[in-house]
XYZ file of C-alpha atoms in Angstrom:
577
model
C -40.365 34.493 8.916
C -42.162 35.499 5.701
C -40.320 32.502 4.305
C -41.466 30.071 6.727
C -45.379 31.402 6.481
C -45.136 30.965 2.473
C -43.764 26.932 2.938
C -46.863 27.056 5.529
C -49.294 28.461 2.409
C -47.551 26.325 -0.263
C -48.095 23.245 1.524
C -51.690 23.914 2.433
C -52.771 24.751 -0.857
C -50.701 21.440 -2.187
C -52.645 19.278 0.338
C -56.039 21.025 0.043
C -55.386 20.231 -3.949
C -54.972 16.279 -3.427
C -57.821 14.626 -2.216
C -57.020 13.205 1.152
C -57.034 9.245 1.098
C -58.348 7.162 4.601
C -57.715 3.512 5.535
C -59.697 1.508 3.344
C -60.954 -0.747 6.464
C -64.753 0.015 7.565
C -65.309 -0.445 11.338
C -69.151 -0.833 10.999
C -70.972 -2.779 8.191
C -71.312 -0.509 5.388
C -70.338 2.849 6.821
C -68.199 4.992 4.982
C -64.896 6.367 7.064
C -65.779 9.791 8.411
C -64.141 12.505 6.171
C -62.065 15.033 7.573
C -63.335 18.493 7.961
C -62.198 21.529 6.421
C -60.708 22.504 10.058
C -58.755 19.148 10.404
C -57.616 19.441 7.211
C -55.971 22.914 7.221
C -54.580 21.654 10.924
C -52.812 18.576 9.567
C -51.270 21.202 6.532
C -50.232 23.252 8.693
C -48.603 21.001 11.309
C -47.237 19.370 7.960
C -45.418 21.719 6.277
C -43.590 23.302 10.171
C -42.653 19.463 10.191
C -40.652 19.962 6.764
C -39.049 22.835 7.791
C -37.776 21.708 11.016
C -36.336 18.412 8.386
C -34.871 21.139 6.156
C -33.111 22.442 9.011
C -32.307 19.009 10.114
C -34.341 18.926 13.211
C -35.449 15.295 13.315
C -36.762 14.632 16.449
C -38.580 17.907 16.571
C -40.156 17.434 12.591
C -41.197 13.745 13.791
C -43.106 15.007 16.775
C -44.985 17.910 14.495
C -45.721 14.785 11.919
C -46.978 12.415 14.396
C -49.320 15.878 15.690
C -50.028 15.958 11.555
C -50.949 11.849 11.725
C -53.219 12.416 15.050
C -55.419 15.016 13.064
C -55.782 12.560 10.329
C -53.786 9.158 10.512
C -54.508 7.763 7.189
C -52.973 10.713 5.397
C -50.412 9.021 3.067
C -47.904 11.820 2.391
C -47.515 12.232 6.570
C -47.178 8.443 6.615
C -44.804 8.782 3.901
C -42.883 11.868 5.499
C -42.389 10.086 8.622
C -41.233 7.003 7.172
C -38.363 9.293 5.126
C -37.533 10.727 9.224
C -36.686 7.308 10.675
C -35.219 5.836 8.264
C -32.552 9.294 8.150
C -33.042 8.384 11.965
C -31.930 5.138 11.614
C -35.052 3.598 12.567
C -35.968 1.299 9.885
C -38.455 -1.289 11.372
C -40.482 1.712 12.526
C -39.850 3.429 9.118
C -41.000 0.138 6.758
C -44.773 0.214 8.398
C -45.311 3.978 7.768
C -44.486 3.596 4.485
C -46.381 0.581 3.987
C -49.237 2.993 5.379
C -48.427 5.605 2.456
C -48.177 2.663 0.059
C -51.649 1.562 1.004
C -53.226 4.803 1.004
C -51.942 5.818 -2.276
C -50.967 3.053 -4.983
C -50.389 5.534 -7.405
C -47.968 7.077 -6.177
C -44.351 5.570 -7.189
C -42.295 7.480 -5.228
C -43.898 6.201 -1.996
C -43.286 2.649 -3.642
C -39.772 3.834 -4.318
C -39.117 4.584 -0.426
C -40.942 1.159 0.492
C -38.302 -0.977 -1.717
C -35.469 1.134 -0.297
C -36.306 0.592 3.467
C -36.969 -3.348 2.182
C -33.762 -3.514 0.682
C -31.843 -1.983 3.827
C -33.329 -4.669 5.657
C -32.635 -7.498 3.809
C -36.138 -8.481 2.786
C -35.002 -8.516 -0.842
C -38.195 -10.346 -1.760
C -40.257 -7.581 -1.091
C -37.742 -4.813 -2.945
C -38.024 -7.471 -5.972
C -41.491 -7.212 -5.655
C -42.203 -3.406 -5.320
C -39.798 -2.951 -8.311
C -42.001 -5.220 -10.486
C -45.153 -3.293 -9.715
C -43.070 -0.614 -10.303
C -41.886 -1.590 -13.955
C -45.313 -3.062 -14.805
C -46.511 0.314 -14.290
C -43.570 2.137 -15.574
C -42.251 -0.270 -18.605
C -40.195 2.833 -20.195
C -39.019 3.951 -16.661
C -35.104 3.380 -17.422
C -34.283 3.553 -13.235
C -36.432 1.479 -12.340
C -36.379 -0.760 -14.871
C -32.728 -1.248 -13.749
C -33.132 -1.439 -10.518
C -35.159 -4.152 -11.036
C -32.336 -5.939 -13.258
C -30.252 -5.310 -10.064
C -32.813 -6.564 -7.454
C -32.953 -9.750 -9.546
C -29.078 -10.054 -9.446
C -28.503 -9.738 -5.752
C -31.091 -12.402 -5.469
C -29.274 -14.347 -7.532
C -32.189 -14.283 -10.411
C -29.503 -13.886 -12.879
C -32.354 -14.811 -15.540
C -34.442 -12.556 -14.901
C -31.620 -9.921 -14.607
C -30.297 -10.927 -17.868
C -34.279 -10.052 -19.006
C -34.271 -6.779 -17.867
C -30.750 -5.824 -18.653
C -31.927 -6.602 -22.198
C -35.051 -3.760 -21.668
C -32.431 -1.671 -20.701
C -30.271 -2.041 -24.171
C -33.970 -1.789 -25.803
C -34.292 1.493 -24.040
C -30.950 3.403 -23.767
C -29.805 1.347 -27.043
C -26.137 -0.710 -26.611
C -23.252 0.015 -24.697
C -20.291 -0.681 -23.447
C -21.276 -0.777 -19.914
C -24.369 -2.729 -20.751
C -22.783 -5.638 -22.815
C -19.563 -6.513 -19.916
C -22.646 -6.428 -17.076
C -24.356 -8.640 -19.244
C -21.439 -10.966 -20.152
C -20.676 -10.800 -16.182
C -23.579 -12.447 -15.755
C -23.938 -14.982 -18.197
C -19.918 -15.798 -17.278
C -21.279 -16.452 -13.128
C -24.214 -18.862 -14.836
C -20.942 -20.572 -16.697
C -22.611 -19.379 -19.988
C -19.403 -18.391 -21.188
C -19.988 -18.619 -25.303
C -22.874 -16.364 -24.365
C -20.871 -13.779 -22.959
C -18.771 -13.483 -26.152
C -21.641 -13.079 -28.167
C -22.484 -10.167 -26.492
C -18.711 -8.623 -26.938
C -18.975 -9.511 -30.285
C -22.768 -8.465 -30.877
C -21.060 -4.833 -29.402
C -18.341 -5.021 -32.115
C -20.725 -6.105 -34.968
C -22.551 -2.687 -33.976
C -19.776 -0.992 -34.370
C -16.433 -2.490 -35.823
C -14.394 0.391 -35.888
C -14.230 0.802 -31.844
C -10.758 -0.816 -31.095
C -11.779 -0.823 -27.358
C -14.823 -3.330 -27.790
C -11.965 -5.662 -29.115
C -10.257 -4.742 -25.954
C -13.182 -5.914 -23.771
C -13.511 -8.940 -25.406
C -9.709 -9.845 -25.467
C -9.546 -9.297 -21.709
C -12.921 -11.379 -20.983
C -11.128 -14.262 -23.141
C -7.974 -13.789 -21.432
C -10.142 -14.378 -17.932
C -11.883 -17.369 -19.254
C -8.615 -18.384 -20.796
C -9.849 -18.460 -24.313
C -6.367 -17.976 -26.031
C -7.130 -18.193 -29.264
C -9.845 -15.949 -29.170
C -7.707 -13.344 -26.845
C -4.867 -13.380 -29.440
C -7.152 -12.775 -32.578
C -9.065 -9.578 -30.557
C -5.987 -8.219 -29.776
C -4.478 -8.385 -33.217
C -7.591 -6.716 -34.365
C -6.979 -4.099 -31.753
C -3.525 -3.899 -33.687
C -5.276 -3.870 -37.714
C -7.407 -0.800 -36.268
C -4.754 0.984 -34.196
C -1.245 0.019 -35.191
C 0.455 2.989 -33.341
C -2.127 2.376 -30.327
C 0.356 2.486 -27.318
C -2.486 0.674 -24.874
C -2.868 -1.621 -27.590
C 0.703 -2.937 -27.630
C 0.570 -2.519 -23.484
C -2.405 -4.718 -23.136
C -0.909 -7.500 -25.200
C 1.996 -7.302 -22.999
C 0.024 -7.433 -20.036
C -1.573 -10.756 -21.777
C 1.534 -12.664 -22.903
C 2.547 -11.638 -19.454
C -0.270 -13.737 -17.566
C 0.222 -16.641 -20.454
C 3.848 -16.675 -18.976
C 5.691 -15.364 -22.448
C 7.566 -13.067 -20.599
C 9.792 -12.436 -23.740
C 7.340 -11.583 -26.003
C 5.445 -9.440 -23.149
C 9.137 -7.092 -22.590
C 9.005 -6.789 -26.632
C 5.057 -5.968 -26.768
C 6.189 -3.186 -24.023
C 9.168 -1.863 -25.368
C 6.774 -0.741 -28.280
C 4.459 1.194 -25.847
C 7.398 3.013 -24.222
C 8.924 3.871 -27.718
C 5.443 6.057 -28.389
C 5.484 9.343 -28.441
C 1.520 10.139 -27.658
C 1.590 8.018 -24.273
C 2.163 10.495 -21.632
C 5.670 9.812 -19.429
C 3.333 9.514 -16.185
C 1.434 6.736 -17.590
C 4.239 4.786 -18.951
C 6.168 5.202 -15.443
C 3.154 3.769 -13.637
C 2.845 1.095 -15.832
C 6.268 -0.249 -15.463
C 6.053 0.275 -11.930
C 3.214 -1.950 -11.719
C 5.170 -4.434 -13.858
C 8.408 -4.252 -11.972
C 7.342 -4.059 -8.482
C 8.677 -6.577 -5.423
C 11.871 -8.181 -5.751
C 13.373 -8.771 -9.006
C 15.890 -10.969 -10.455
C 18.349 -10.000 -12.446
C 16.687 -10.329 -16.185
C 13.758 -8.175 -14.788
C 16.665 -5.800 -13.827
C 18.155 -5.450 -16.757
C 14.761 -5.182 -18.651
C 13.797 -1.969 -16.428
C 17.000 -0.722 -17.545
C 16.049 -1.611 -20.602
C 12.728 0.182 -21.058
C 14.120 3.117 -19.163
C 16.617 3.917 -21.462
C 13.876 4.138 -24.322
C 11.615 6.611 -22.302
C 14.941 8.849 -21.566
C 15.569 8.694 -25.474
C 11.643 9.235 -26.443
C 11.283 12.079 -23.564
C 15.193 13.618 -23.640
C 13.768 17.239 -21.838
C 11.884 15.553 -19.201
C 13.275 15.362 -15.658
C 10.934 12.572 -14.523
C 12.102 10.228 -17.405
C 16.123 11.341 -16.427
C 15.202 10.355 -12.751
C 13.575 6.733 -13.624
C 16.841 6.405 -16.257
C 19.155 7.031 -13.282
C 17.134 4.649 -10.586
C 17.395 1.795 -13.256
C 20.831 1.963 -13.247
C 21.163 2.467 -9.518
C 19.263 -0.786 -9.094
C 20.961 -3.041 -11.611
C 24.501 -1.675 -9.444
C 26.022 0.926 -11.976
C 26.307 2.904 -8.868
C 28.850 5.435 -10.678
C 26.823 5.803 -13.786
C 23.748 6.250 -12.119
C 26.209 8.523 -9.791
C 26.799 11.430 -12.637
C 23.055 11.674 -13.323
C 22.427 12.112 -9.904
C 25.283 14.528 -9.334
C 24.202 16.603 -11.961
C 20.653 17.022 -11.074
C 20.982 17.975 -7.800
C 23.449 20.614 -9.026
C 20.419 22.166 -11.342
C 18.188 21.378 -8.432
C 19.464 20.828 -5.467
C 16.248 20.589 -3.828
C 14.962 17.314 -4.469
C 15.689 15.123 -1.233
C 15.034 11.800 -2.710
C 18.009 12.064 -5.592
C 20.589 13.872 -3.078
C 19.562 9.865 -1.100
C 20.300 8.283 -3.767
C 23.692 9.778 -4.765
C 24.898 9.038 -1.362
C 24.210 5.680 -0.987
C 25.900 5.074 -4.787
C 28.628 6.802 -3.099
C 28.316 4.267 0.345
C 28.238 1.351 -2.370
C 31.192 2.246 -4.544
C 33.153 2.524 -0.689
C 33.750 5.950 -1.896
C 34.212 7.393 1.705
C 35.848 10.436 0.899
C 33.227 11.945 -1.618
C 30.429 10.416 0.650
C 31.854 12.674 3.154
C 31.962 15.706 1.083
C 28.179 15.066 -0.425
C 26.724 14.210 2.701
C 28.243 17.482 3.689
C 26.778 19.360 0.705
C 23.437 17.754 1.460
C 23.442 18.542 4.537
C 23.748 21.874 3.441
C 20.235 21.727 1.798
C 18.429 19.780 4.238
C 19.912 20.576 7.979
C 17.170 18.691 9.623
C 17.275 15.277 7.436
C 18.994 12.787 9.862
C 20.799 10.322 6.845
C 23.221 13.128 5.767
C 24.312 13.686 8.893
C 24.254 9.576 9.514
C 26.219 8.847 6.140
C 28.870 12.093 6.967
C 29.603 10.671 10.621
C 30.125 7.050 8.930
C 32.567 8.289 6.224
C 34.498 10.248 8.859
C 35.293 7.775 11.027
C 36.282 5.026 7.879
C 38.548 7.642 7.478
C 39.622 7.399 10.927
C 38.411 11.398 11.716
C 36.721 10.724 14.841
C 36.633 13.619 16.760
C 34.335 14.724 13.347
C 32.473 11.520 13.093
C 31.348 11.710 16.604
C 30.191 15.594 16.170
C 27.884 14.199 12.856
C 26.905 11.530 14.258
C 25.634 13.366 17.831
C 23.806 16.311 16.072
C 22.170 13.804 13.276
C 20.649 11.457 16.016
C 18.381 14.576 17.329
C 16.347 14.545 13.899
C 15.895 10.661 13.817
C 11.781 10.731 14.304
C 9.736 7.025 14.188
C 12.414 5.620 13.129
C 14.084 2.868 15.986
C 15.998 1.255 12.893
C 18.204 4.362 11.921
C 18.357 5.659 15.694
C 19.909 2.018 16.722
C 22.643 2.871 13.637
C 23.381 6.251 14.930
C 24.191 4.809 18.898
C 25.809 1.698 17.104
C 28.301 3.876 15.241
C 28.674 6.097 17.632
C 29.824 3.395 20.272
C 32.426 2.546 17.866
C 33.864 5.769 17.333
C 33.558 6.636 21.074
C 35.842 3.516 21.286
C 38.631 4.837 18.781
C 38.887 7.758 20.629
C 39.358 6.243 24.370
C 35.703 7.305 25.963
C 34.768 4.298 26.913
C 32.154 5.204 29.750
C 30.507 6.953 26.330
C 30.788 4.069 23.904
C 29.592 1.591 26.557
C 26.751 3.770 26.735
C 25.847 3.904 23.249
C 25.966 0.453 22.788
C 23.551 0.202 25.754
C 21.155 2.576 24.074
C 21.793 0.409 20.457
C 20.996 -2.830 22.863
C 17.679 -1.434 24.614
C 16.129 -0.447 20.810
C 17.169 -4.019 19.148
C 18.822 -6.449 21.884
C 18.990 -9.159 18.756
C 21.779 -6.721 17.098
C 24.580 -9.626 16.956
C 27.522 -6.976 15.407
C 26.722 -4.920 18.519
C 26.856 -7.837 21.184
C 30.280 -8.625 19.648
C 31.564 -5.298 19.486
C 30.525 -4.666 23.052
C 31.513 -7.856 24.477
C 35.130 -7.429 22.972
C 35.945 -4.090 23.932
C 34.786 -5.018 27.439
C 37.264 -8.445 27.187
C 40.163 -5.915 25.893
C 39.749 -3.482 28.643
C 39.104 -6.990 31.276
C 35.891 -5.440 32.807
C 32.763 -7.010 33.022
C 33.183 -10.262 31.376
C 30.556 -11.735 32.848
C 28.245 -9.427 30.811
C 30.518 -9.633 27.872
C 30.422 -13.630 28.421
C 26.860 -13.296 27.971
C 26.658 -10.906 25.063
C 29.301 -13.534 23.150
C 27.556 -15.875 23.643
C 24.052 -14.641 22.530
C 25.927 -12.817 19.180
C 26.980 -16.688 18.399
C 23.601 -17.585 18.997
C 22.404 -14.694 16.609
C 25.325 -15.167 13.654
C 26.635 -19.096 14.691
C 28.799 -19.380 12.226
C 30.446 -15.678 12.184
C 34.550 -16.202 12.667
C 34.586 -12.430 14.767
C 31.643 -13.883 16.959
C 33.557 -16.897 17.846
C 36.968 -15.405 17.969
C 35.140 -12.563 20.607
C 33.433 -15.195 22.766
C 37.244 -16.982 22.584
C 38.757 -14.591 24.062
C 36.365 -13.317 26.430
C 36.953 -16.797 28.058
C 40.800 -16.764 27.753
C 40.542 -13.162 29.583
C 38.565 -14.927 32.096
C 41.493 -17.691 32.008
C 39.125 -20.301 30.436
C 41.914 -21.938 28.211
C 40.510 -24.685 27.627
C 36.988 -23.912 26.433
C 38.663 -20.563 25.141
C 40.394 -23.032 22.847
C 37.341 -25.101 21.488
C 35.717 -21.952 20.451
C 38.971 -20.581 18.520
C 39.363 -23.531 16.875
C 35.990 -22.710 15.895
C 36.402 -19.668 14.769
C 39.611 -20.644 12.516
C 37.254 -23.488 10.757
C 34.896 -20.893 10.264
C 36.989 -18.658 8.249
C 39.511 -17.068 10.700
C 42.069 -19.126 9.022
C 42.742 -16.235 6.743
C 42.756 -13.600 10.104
C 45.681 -12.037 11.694
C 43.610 -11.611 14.769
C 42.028 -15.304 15.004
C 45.186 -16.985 14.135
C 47.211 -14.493 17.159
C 44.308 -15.525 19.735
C 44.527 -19.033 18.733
C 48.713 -18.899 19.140
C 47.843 -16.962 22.543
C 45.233 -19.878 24.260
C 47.960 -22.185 23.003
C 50.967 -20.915 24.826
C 48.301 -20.724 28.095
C 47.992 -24.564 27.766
C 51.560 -24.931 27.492
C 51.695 -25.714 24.097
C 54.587 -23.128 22.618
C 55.751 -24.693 19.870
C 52.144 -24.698 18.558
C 51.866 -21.242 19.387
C 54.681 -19.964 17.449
C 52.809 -21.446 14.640
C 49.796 -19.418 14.880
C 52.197 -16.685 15.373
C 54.174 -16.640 12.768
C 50.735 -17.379 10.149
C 49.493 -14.230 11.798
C 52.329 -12.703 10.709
C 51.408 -12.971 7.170
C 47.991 -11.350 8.122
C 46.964 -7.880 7.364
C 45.633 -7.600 11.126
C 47.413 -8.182 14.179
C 49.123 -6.801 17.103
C 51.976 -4.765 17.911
C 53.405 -7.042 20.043
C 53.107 -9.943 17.691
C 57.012 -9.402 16.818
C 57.857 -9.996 20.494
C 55.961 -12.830 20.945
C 57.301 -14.604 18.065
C 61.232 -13.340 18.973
C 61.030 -14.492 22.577
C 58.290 -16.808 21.923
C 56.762 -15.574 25.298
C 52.849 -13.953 25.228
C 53.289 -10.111 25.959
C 49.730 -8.112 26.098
């Protein structure tokens, strides 16, 4: 409370201090406005300073009320008209706020700050031709006034005055002396009025004041490079060079420019010298290559990262980070089993890091290693219980290696941690459906593959899959008709798809169209498959046609796949299934 009273006391003996200023406008003839009296005046102080205090405290509504109580005492006060114009506009009210402070304007001309608060509420409104004009009164009464003589410069720019903004960024440099910050705002501006020999003469009127500052050459080189000045780009950069030879951004700005000019080989050499230097931080050369190498790349942009990775492993040889980028280099430009033995031995220093244990495995699911992708995933998992692509890659690598039973006991507790993510949960149910279907559970596989179906129903390998194992067991081949025939749909041109939908229709004792679609599939690249060329031998001997069939037997013969009754059939040349 004692607080409060000695605001009260400061504010009354502030406003008792200031002579009180009334509307200039005189309702009768010559009569002077009626003064205040002493009891008014300490009335309006008083309801004036409770009104700041219930602001401090962020009362709005409440401090407006005790202002416009202040205002009824004496309306033409201009630090109430003023106060309440500050209120709504922090109210959001900035019609209502632009007239009270054109009030507080009137009242009091020499005060700037009430000037200051009229070009603000102008300029939050759009009426930039009244902020222009209170910040000219403003300067003209404040010439040495750096803010506003800047805000000014600005007022003039976003009314697209860029003259006149050019004029007062000039008083500016007069008054703060060049800069850096000064000269590119300038050149901006003379570059959008397509002065563009007027904007390097400010870059170089910066480096003529001083010629030492490599980074003034930097500005300009980059303003020439954006105006496509070549010449002048090249000869600023070189400069850059003659000041700072062993200036890593030096050498990684020129390779930045002779990569926009299209030079790409001169822009790899300009940045293998920036990698090779010692003083740029590891971070910062990392970043830039990863905004240099970013999207897809072709193979020469490969081979480069691998390139420039190798240097920062040789420059920084104790650093993990530079190790790590060495290793992912190699990983994408396929050396999965170099890239392998880095990775293997830094998880065994720290086998914490998720993100390299990732990587090793899938060098591992690349190389078709499925034994050790088995035993890493297993190790992984071992660190990270809850990640679900250990558990994913160990179920996988179990049943290549034909341990189901195991494959289907990864593969059922991984799927539990799969979180947001439909793409890895539809692998899990697709894998698991084939593995279910190795091991006989059918009613389980089917169901998988149902699951797999209901998260992508465009999944082509699954349709197949489904829609064979369904023709093999001679169950539902209506729905396995109709899942053939949308995985051909999907993959046209697939030799599995067509052989599947082929013998879906001989099951359903369709020989004749079962026929037109092997004979697709054998075009397509079956010709080379035990199982295409067996089916086709199969549809033949349906139709009658043995001695064709024995033909198709016998090539499948020489296949890797077929079936065990393939012997019989070709010995009694009779179809057995």
């Amino acid at each position: 409370m004692k607080l409060i009273k000695n605001i009260i006391v400061q504010c009354l003996m502030l406003l008792l201090a200031i002579p009180l200023t009334v509307s200039a406008s005189v309702p009768l003839g010559d009569k002077k406005p009626k003064q205040p009296t002493e009891q008014q005046k300490f009335r309006q102080a008083d309801l004036f300073a409770q009104a700041i205090i219930e602001r401090e405290k962020s009362n709005y509504e409440e401090a407006l009320k005790l202002i416009d109580k202040a205002l009824g005492v004496i309306p033409s006060d201009a630090a109430a008209n003023y106060e309440k114009a500050r209120l709504l506009l922090q109210m959001g009210r900035k019609d209502e706020a632009l007239g009270f402070a054109e009030t507080a304007v009137e009242n009091d001309n020499n005060n700037k700050w009430y000037k200051v608060l009229h070009a603000r509420i102008a300029k939050e409104m759009g009426d930039y031709k009244t902020y222009v004009k209170d910040y000219e009164t403003l300067v003209e009464q404040y010439p040495n006034d750096i803010n506003f003589v800047q805000e000014l410069a600005f007022a003039y720019y976003y009314t697209n005055d860029l003259k006149n903004a050019i004029k007062y960024f000039d008083r500016m440099e007069e008054i703060m002396g060049m800069n850096e910050g000064l000269t590119t705002q300038k050149a901006d501006l003379y570059n959008k009025m397509g002065k563009n020999d007027m904007a390097v003469a400010e870059y170089e009127k910066l480096i003529k004041h001083n010629p030492n500052e490599s980074r003034y050459y930097v500005l300009l080189a980059e303003y020439a490079t954006k105006t496509k000045d070549i010449d002048k780009a090249i000869w600023a950069y070189k400069k850059v060079l003659e000041l700072n030879p062993d200036d890593p951004f030096a050498h990684i700005s020129l390779a930045d420019f002779y990569r926009q000019q299209g030079n790409s080989e001169q822009s790899f050499e300009e940045l293998k010298e920036g990698m090779a230097n010692k003083e740029l931080e590891l971070k910062t050369k990392v970043n830039v290559l990863v905004s240099y190498y970013k999207g897809e790349l072709d193979d020469e942009q490969k081979q480069q990262t691998l390139e420039l990775s190798e240097i920062l492993k040789k420059v920084h040889p104790d650093d993990a980070l530079a190790e790590t980028f060495y290793a992912s280099m190699l990983y994408e430009n396929k050396k999965y089993e170099e890239a392998y033995k880095i990775f293997s031995k830094m998880v065994e220093s720290e086998g914490v890091n998720y993100p390299v244990w990732e990587q090793l495995l899938f060098c591992d699911l690349y190389l078709n290693d499925y034994n050790r992708l088995a035993t890493d995933s297993e190790k992984a998992l071992e660190f990270f219980p809850s990640y679900p692509l250990p558990w994913f890659f160990a179920g996988i690598s179990y049943a290549q290696n034909k341990q189901y039973e195991k494959a289907i006991d990864r593969l059922e507790k991984g799927k539990e941690f799969v979180v947001n993510n439909n793409a890895l949960l539809e692998q899990f149910y697709s894998s698991l459906g084939d593995a279910y279907n190795q091991v006989g559970n059918n009613k389980a596989a089917y169901d998988a593959f149902d699951k797999t179906l209901k998260l992508n129903p465009q999944n082509s390998i699954v349709l197949n899959n489904y829609a064979y194992y369904l023709s093999l067991e001679k169950k539902g081949l209506d729905k396995a008709a109709e899942m053939g025939k949308k995985a051909i749909e999907l993959d046209p041109y697939n030799n599995n798809n067509l052989d599947t939908y082929a013998w879906v229709l001989f099951q359903q004792q369709k020989y004749h169209e079962a026929l037109e679609w092997i004979k697709k599939a054998y075009d397509n690249g079956g010709d080379s498959s035990g199982v295409v060329n067996e089916h086709y031998g199969d549809i033949l001997y349906k139709l009658g046609k043995t001695d064709e069939a024995l033909k198709y037997w016998k090539a499948a013969k020489t296949k890797k796949e077929h079936s065990d009754l393939l012997d019989k059939k070709i010995k009694e040349k009779m179809f057995y299934e």
